[in-house]
């Protein structure tokens, strides 16, 4: 038989989902394993949202919708972006897709020609790297160091721009690092993008999970010029504990939104109507569950950061947002743990899962070595258990 697509054969399965699959398999076999791998809130979807979906079914709201989503949902997105981020869009600029991941995919489909370069600060969420390649683009990685709070600066950005550079991808607050760019830091980066005529994909899906009264600024709120060349990525998965409903959205200029809609109309047609109506309730309805989740995440973050920094030979920075911490395991490289020599983060993650019974994610797939990503979107009980196991696995307690 003839070969499959060369591009498709280069695509790797999402490493985070792979680890999660193994964790779920172990769990289904009755093994008492703790999961710190998948980036999904452990909370249930709030009941007003679930009821909206039930109502949609009972009222036979089960037909196709416009490709870019129900007008009423896009209006709800417009209202939320105004209320939360002080952004002015119209529904024609909003595209609803089957998860924010899908919005990222169709955004890149709409922007990238074969050979275009995309600047991607590392550590990055693994999907960006794969999707850039899936659409024929070339990722250009800029490494952000832990000592710089895992953030890049304008000098680093400018040094990596060539005549092939098409866009910059930012994730703020970041998965996997949890770090947050301030308005000034963002402005310095976006000024460079404007100077070199670059687009910006700004993935702001964790914007509601920012702690210690730090202020989140949307890239599109910096200036009209920034807004015109920015594609905001967002969705309901994280904010409303709706990962399985598969609704994401983007906000961009009219031309990009229209192009994305054309892609949708010929691929998924539109996301599930029932999920769209649930998302509409999420965005329009009471927001107290979001703030409650945020407070709980903050408590968990404080606990996990404190525990990690009291375990010998590992450490982590305190993240400003999202629900991840980056465990620095530099000092464990070369050591034997769980019957395995730890040569890198992949070895650690595998040994910690198999012998320590805790699922985490190696950051090698995120373009960053000697770090492990842990999510604290897990119950406090599991976090305590997981930290006890980390202490035991590393084999020493005192700093
Ligand atoms: C930064 C970031 N963007 C997008 C997504 C995907 O969200 P969705 O479930 O809406 O596809 C994730 C999920 O892990 C994420 O971490």
Short mmCIF file of C-alpha atoms and ligand atoms in Angstrom, two decimals:
data_model
loop_
_atom_site.label_atom_id
_atom_site.label_comp_id
_atom_site.label_asym_id
_atom_site.label_seq_id
_atom_site.Cartn_x
_atom_site.Cartn_y
_atom_site.Cartn_z
CA UNK A 1 0.00 0.00 0.00
CA UNK A 2 1.10 3.56 -0.57
CA UNK A 3 2.54 5.64 2.28
CA UNK A 4 0.40 7.62 4.66
CA UNK A 5 0.77 11.38 4.71
CA UNK A 6 4.34 12.39 5.66
CA UNK A 7 2.99 15.18 7.85
CA UNK A 8 0.55 12.85 9.62
CA UNK A 9 3.24 10.26 10.33
CA UNK A 10 5.27 12.90 12.15
CA UNK A 11 2.42 13.74 14.54
CA UNK A 12 2.86 12.39 18.08
CA UNK A 13 -0.01 11.55 20.40
CA UNK A 14 -0.45 14.10 23.17
CA UNK A 15 1.98 13.03 25.92
CA UNK A 16 -0.29 14.36 28.63
CA UNK A 17 -3.17 12.24 27.38
CA UNK A 18 -0.85 9.20 27.06
CA UNK A 19 0.21 9.38 30.70
CA UNK A 20 -3.38 9.96 31.69
CA UNK A 21 -4.47 6.87 29.74
CA UNK A 22 -1.91 4.73 31.60
CA UNK A 23 -3.00 6.26 34.92
CA UNK A 24 -6.66 5.51 34.14
CA UNK A 25 -5.77 1.94 33.15
CA UNK A 26 -3.90 1.41 36.45
CA UNK A 27 -6.84 2.88 38.32
CA UNK A 28 -9.31 0.61 36.52
CA UNK A 29 -7.16 -2.35 37.60
CA UNK A 30 -7.76 -1.32 41.21
CA UNK A 31 -4.30 0.17 41.80
CA UNK A 32 -4.29 3.05 44.30
CA UNK A 33 -2.63 5.58 42.02
CA UNK A 34 -2.72 9.36 42.39
CA UNK A 35 -3.26 11.45 39.23
CA UNK A 36 -1.37 14.72 38.79
CA UNK A 37 -1.15 14.43 35.00
CA UNK A 38 -4.30 15.55 33.21
CA UNK A 39 -5.07 19.26 33.16
CA UNK A 40 -8.71 19.09 34.08
CA UNK A 41 -10.52 20.43 37.13
CA UNK A 42 -11.62 17.67 39.49
CA UNK A 43 -14.89 19.57 40.11
CA UNK A 44 -18.21 18.66 38.55
CA UNK A 45 -19.77 20.95 35.96
CA UNK A 46 -22.04 23.36 37.92
CA UNK A 47 -25.68 22.24 37.99
CA UNK A 48 -27.15 25.32 36.23
CA UNK A 49 -24.99 24.40 33.22
CA UNK A 50 -26.02 20.74 33.28
CA UNK A 51 -29.67 21.78 33.53
CA UNK A 52 -29.31 24.02 30.47
CA UNK A 53 -28.13 21.01 28.48
CA UNK A 54 -31.01 18.85 29.71
CA UNK A 55 -33.42 21.63 28.82
CA UNK A 56 -31.89 21.86 25.34
CA UNK A 57 -32.53 18.16 24.77
CA UNK A 58 -36.07 18.30 26.16
CA UNK A 59 -36.87 21.32 23.98
CA UNK A 60 -35.53 19.54 20.90
CA UNK A 61 -32.72 22.03 20.42
CA UNK A 62 -30.85 19.27 18.68
CA UNK A 63 -30.35 20.55 15.13
CA UNK A 64 -27.32 21.96 13.32
CA UNK A 65 -26.20 25.46 14.26
CA UNK A 66 -24.25 28.00 12.18
CA UNK A 67 -20.68 26.72 11.60
CA UNK A 68 -19.08 29.29 13.91
CA UNK A 69 -21.64 28.65 16.66
CA UNK A 70 -25.05 29.88 17.77
CA UNK A 71 -25.39 33.64 17.55
CA UNK A 72 -26.66 33.73 21.15
CA UNK A 73 -23.55 31.87 22.34
CA UNK A 74 -21.23 34.15 20.40
CA UNK A 75 -23.04 37.10 21.98
CA UNK A 76 -22.48 35.51 25.41
CA UNK A 77 -18.75 35.25 24.58
CA UNK A 78 -18.73 38.93 23.53
CA UNK A 79 -20.36 39.93 26.81
CA UNK A 80 -17.96 37.86 28.91
CA UNK A 81 -14.89 39.18 27.11
CA UNK A 82 -16.16 42.69 27.77
CA UNK A 83 -16.99 42.04 31.43
CA UNK A 84 -13.82 40.12 32.29
CA UNK A 85 -11.17 41.50 29.95
CA UNK A 86 -12.57 44.87 28.83
CA UNK A 87 -12.50 43.76 25.19
CA UNK A 88 -14.90 44.95 22.49
CA UNK A 89 -15.81 42.38 19.88
CA UNK A 90 -18.93 41.64 17.85
CA UNK A 91 -20.39 38.13 17.42
CA UNK A 92 -19.02 37.99 13.83
CA UNK A 93 -15.51 38.02 15.31
CA UNK A 94 -16.15 35.03 17.54
CA UNK A 95 -15.69 31.44 16.42
CA UNK A 96 -16.95 28.59 18.58
CA UNK A 97 -15.23 25.26 17.98
CA UNK A 98 -15.06 21.80 19.54
CA UNK A 99 -12.70 22.78 22.35
CA UNK A 100 -10.02 25.47 22.53
CA UNK A 101 -7.61 22.91 21.08
CA UNK A 102 -9.72 22.87 17.95
CA UNK A 103 -9.75 26.68 17.83
CA UNK A 104 -5.94 26.58 17.92
CA UNK A 105 -5.90 24.07 15.08
CA UNK A 106 -8.23 26.04 12.81
CA UNK A 107 -6.46 29.29 13.66
CA UNK A 108 -3.17 27.79 12.52
CA UNK A 109 -4.88 26.30 9.44
CA UNK A 110 -6.08 29.78 8.62
CA UNK A 111 -2.72 31.52 9.09
CA UNK A 112 0.09 29.17 8.12
CA UNK A 113 1.55 28.51 4.70
CA UNK A 114 4.05 25.68 4.35
CA UNK A 115 7.45 26.77 5.70
CA UNK A 116 6.16 29.67 7.81
CA UNK A 117 7.95 29.97 11.14
CA UNK A 118 6.04 30.15 14.41
CA UNK A 119 7.77 31.39 17.54
CA UNK A 120 7.00 29.25 20.53
CA UNK A 121 8.41 30.02 23.97
CA UNK A 122 9.37 26.89 25.93
CA UNK A 123 8.23 25.37 28.21
CA UNK A 124 5.16 25.17 25.97
CA UNK A 125 1.94 23.21 26.03
CA UNK A 126 2.81 20.20 23.87
CA UNK A 127 -0.13 20.62 21.48
CA UNK A 128 1.22 23.87 20.00
CA UNK A 129 4.39 22.23 18.76
CA UNK A 130 2.51 19.34 17.14
CA UNK A 131 -0.21 21.48 15.57
CA UNK A 132 2.30 23.91 14.06
CA UNK A 133 3.91 20.94 12.32
CA UNK A 134 0.53 19.43 11.39
CA UNK A 135 -0.28 22.50 9.30
CA UNK A 136 3.17 22.67 7.65
CA UNK A 137 4.68 25.35 9.89
CA UNK A 138 8.10 25.31 11.55
CA UNK A 139 8.26 25.82 15.32
CA UNK A 140 11.06 28.13 16.43
CA UNK A 141 11.60 27.52 20.12
CA UNK A 142 12.84 30.14 22.56
CA UNK A 143 13.86 28.66 25.88
CA UNK A 144 12.63 30.54 28.93
CA UNK A 145 14.58 29.78 32.08
CA UNK A 146 13.20 29.08 35.53
CA UNK A 147 15.35 31.93 36.83
CA UNK A 148 13.42 34.25 34.46
CA UNK A 149 10.10 32.92 35.78
CA UNK A 150 9.85 30.88 32.56
CA UNK A 151 9.15 34.07 30.60
CA UNK A 152 10.82 35.39 27.45
CA UNK A 153 11.71 39.02 26.85
CA UNK A 154 11.57 41.27 23.79
CA UNK A 155 15.30 40.86 23.03
CA UNK A 156 14.99 37.09 22.89
CA UNK A 157 11.89 37.42 20.74
CA UNK A 158 13.46 39.81 18.26
CA UNK A 159 16.61 37.70 17.97
CA UNK A 160 14.50 34.79 16.72
CA UNK A 161 12.50 36.65 14.06
CA UNK A 162 13.37 35.97 10.42
CA UNK A 163 11.67 36.94 7.17
CA UNK A 164 9.74 33.66 7.45
CA UNK A 165 8.26 34.37 10.89
CA UNK A 166 4.47 34.55 10.79
CA UNK A 167 3.37 34.54 14.38
CA UNK A 168 4.08 34.22 18.06
CA UNK A 169 2.17 31.87 20.34
CA UNK A 170 1.74 32.94 23.94
CA UNK A 171 -0.04 31.10 26.72
CA UNK A 172 -0.90 33.39 29.61
CA UNK A 173 -1.23 32.25 32.39
CA UNK A 174 0.88 29.41 31.17
CA UNK A 175 0.38 25.73 30.89
CA UNK A 176 2.75 24.20 31.98
CA UNK A 177 4.53 26.82 34.11
CA UNK A 178 1.63 28.75 35.68
CA UNK A 179 3.55 31.98 35.13
CA UNK A 180 1.78 35.20 34.22
CA UNK A 181 3.08 38.01 32.00
CA UNK A 182 2.35 41.47 33.38
CA UNK A 183 0.81 44.12 31.12
CA UNK A 184 4.24 45.77 30.69
CA UNK A 185 5.99 42.52 29.86
CA UNK A 186 3.29 41.72 27.30
CA UNK A 187 3.49 45.16 25.78
CA UNK A 188 7.23 44.83 25.24
CA UNK A 189 6.67 41.56 23.36
CA UNK A 190 3.70 42.76 21.34
CA UNK A 191 5.51 45.95 20.28
CA UNK A 192 8.09 43.68 18.64
CA UNK A 193 5.32 41.69 16.93
CA UNK A 194 3.79 44.91 15.59
CA UNK A 195 7.19 46.14 14.42
CA UNK A 196 7.76 42.90 12.46
CA UNK A 197 4.15 42.49 11.27
CA UNK A 198 3.52 39.24 13.17
CA UNK A 199 0.26 37.71 14.29
CA UNK A 200 -0.15 36.64 17.90
CA UNK A 201 -2.10 33.65 19.14
CA UNK A 202 -2.82 34.39 22.77
CA UNK A 203 -4.13 31.35 24.61
CA UNK A 204 -5.90 32.81 27.64
CA UNK A 205 -7.84 29.73 28.70
CA UNK A 206 -6.59 30.00 32.31
CA UNK A 207 -7.37 33.72 32.64
CA UNK A 208 -9.80 33.19 35.53
CA UNK A 209 -7.25 31.24 37.57
CA UNK A 210 -4.85 33.94 38.71
CA UNK A 211 -3.92 34.20 42.40
CA UNK A 212 -2.68 36.68 45.01
CA UNK A 213 -4.59 39.57 43.39
CA UNK A 214 -2.24 39.53 40.41
CA UNK A 215 -3.80 41.17 37.38
CA UNK A 216 -4.45 39.33 34.16
CA UNK A 217 -4.23 41.44 30.98
CA UNK A 218 -5.44 40.16 27.64
CA UNK A 219 -3.05 40.79 24.76
CA UNK A 220 -5.96 42.24 22.78
CA UNK A 221 -6.56 44.82 25.52
CA UNK A 222 -3.10 46.38 25.04
CA UNK A 223 -4.03 48.50 22.00
CA UNK A 224 -6.19 48.48 18.85
CA UNK A 225 -3.12 47.54 16.83
CA UNK A 226 -2.43 44.58 19.13
CA UNK A 227 -6.08 43.50 19.00
CA UNK A 228 -6.20 43.57 15.19
CA UNK A 229 -3.35 41.04 14.87
CA UNK A 230 -4.23 38.88 17.88
CA UNK A 231 -6.31 35.74 17.95
CA UNK A 232 -7.54 35.14 21.48
CA UNK A 233 -8.05 31.50 22.38
CA UNK A 234 -10.36 30.66 25.24
CA UNK A 235 -13.04 28.18 26.22
CA UNK A 236 -15.23 26.78 28.93
CA UNK A 237 -13.25 23.58 29.71
CA UNK A 238 -11.17 24.91 32.58
CA UNK A 239 -13.20 27.88 33.86
CA UNK A 240 -16.43 25.94 34.25
CA UNK A 241 -15.09 22.38 34.72
CA UNK A 242 -16.45 21.42 31.28
CA UNK A 243 -13.57 19.51 29.69
CA UNK A 244 -15.83 16.82 28.27
CA UNK A 245 -18.34 19.20 26.70
CA UNK A 246 -15.81 20.29 24.07
CA UNK A 247 -16.53 23.97 23.59
CA UNK A 248 -13.79 26.50 22.90
CA UNK A 249 -13.90 29.91 21.32
CA UNK A 250 -11.67 32.47 19.67
CA UNK A 251 -11.88 36.20 19.06
CA UNK A 252 -10.04 37.80 16.16
CA UNK A 253 -10.40 40.24 13.30
CA UNK A 254 -13.28 39.62 10.85
CA UNK A 255 -11.20 38.11 8.05
CA UNK A 256 -9.57 35.51 10.27
CA UNK A 257 -12.88 34.67 11.95
CA UNK A 258 -14.56 34.19 8.57
CA UNK A 259 -11.73 31.96 7.32
CA UNK A 260 -11.93 29.85 10.45
CA UNK A 261 -15.70 29.54 10.02
CA UNK A 262 -15.18 28.25 6.47
CA UNK A 263 -12.89 25.54 7.83
CA UNK A 264 -15.47 24.57 10.42
CA UNK A 265 -18.32 24.44 7.93
CA UNK A 266 -16.38 21.84 5.95
CA UNK A 267 -15.07 19.80 8.85
CA UNK A 268 -17.18 19.52 12.02
CA UNK A 269 -20.08 21.66 10.64
CA UNK A 270 -20.30 23.07 14.19
CA UNK A 271 -19.83 21.81 17.75
CA UNK A 272 -22.62 19.89 19.49
CA UNK A 273 -25.70 22.11 19.82
CA UNK A 274 -26.39 20.81 23.33
CA UNK A 275 -22.88 21.66 24.50
CA UNK A 276 -23.17 25.09 22.93
CA UNK A 277 -26.33 25.81 24.92
CA UNK A 278 -24.64 24.58 28.09
CA UNK A 279 -21.67 26.88 27.36
CA UNK A 280 -24.06 29.79 26.84
CA UNK A 281 -25.44 29.24 30.33
CA UNK A 282 -21.89 28.95 31.70
CA UNK A 283 -20.95 32.33 30.26
CA UNK A 284 -24.23 34.13 30.99
CA UNK A 285 -25.13 32.50 34.30
CA UNK A 286 -23.82 33.09 37.84
CA UNK A 287 -20.04 33.11 38.03
CA UNK A 288 -19.68 32.27 41.73
CA UNK A 289 -18.55 28.69 41.04
CA UNK A 290 -15.57 30.08 39.12
CA UNK A 291 -14.45 32.18 42.07
CA UNK A 292 -14.99 29.28 44.46
CA UNK A 293 -12.81 27.04 42.27
CA UNK A 294 -10.16 29.75 42.10
CA UNK A 295 -10.00 30.01 45.89
CA UNK A 296 -9.67 26.25 46.23
CA UNK A 297 -6.94 26.10 43.59
CA UNK A 298 -5.03 28.82 45.43
CA UNK A 299 -5.15 26.86 48.67
CA UNK A 300 -3.91 23.76 46.90
CA UNK A 301 -1.16 25.68 45.12
CA UNK A 302 0.10 27.07 48.42
CA UNK A 303 0.11 23.62 49.98
CA UNK A 304 1.85 21.82 47.10
CA UNK A 305 4.50 24.54 46.62
CA UNK A 306 5.29 24.50 50.32
CA UNK A 307 5.53 20.70 50.46
CA UNK A 308 7.77 20.49 47.36
CA UNK A 309 10.13 23.15 48.64
CA UNK A 310 10.52 21.20 51.88
CA UNK A 311 11.64 18.02 50.16
CA UNK A 312 15.36 17.57 49.68
CA UNK A 313 16.74 17.77 46.13
CA UNK A 314 13.58 19.00 44.45
CA UNK A 315 12.10 22.49 44.22
CA UNK A 316 9.54 24.60 42.38
CA UNK A 317 8.75 28.25 41.74
CA UNK A 318 5.45 29.60 42.95
CA UNK A 319 3.10 29.90 39.95
CA UNK A 320 0.83 32.94 39.58
CA UNK A 321 -1.97 31.16 37.82
CA UNK A 322 -3.43 28.09 36.04
CA UNK A 323 -3.22 24.87 38.07
CA UNK A 324 0.25 23.48 37.42
CA UNK A 325 3.63 23.46 39.16
CA UNK A 326 7.00 22.73 37.61
CA UNK A 327 8.95 20.31 39.77
CA UNK A 328 12.68 20.86 39.28
CA UNK A 329 14.41 17.44 39.40
CA UNK A 330 17.87 18.52 38.19
CA UNK A 331 19.50 17.14 41.34
CA UNK A 332 17.92 13.72 40.84
CA UNK A 333 19.49 13.13 37.43
CA UNK A 334 21.85 10.14 37.59
CA UNK A 335 20.36 8.80 40.81
CA UNK A 336 18.63 5.43 41.13
CA UNK A 337 14.97 5.74 42.12
CA UNK A 338 12.30 3.05 42.04
CA UNK A 339 14.85 0.58 40.68
CA UNK A 340 15.64 2.76 37.66
CA UNK A 341 18.51 5.12 36.88
CA UNK A 342 16.97 8.53 36.33
CA UNK A 343 18.64 9.85 33.19
CA UNK A 344 15.95 12.37 32.39
CA UNK A 345 12.43 13.55 33.22
CA UNK A 346 10.81 10.76 31.18
CA UNK A 347 12.57 8.18 33.40
CA UNK A 348 11.42 10.00 36.52
CA UNK A 349 7.79 10.25 35.39
CA UNK A 350 7.69 6.56 34.46
CA UNK A 351 9.40 5.37 37.67
CA UNK A 352 7.25 7.64 39.82
CA UNK A 353 4.11 6.25 38.18
CA UNK A 354 5.13 2.59 38.29
CA UNK A 355 6.82 2.53 41.70
CA UNK A 356 5.69 5.70 43.43
CA UNK A 357 2.11 5.32 42.15
CA UNK A 358 1.76 8.96 41.16
CA UNK A 359 1.02 10.05 37.58
CA UNK A 360 2.87 13.21 36.49
CA UNK A 361 4.06 14.54 33.14
CA UNK A 362 7.67 14.76 31.99
CA UNK A 363 8.38 18.21 30.58
CA UNK A 364 10.60 16.86 27.80
CA UNK A 365 7.51 16.96 25.59
CA UNK A 366 7.07 20.61 26.62
CA UNK A 367 10.54 21.50 25.31
CA UNK A 368 12.08 21.65 28.77
CA UNK A 369 14.35 19.09 30.38
CA UNK A 370 14.79 18.21 34.08
CA UNK A 371 11.29 19.32 35.02
CA UNK A 372 8.08 17.46 35.79
CA UNK A 373 4.64 19.04 35.53
CA UNK A 374 2.22 18.36 38.35
CA UNK A 375 -1.33 19.56 38.29
CA UNK A 376 -3.08 20.56 41.48
CA UNK A 377 -6.49 20.22 39.85
CA UNK A 378 -6.80 17.22 42.13
CA UNK A 379 -8.48 16.84 45.52
CA UNK A 380 -6.58 18.03 48.60
CA UNK A 381 -6.66 14.44 49.85
CA UNK A 382 -4.88 13.28 46.69
CA UNK A 383 -2.43 16.17 46.84
CA UNK A 384 -1.44 15.25 50.40
CA UNK A 385 -1.12 11.59 49.44
CA UNK A 386 0.87 12.48 46.31
CA UNK A 387 3.28 14.70 48.25
CA UNK A 388 3.77 11.99 50.90
CA UNK A 389 4.57 9.58 48.09
CA UNK A 390 7.00 12.02 46.48
CA UNK A 391 8.83 12.37 49.78
CA UNK A 392 8.96 8.60 50.20
CA UNK A 393 9.95 7.98 46.58
CA UNK A 394 12.88 10.37 46.73
CA UNK A 395 13.77 8.69 49.98
CA UNK A 396 14.56 11.62 52.22
CA UNK A 397 12.52 14.16 54.08
CA UNK A 398 14.71 16.99 55.30
CA UNK A 399 15.93 19.88 53.31
C1 LIG B 1 -3.18 26.10 27.34
C2 LIG B 1 -4.31 25.25 26.91
N1 LIG B 1 -5.03 25.62 25.84
C3 LIG B 1 -6.05 24.88 25.40
C4 LIG B 1 -6.40 23.70 26.04
C5 LIG B 1 -7.50 22.86 25.47
O1 LIG B 1 -8.71 23.14 26.00
P1 LIG B 1 -10.03 22.46 25.42
O2 LIG B 1 -10.42 21.40 26.41
O3 LIG B 1 -11.03 23.56 25.37
O4 LIG B 1 -9.72 21.90 24.08
C6 LIG B 1 -5.67 23.27 27.14
C7 LIG B 1 -5.98 21.98 27.79
O5 LIG B 1 -5.23 21.38 28.48
C8 LIG B 1 -4.61 24.07 27.60
O6 LIG B 1 -3.89 23.73 28.65
#
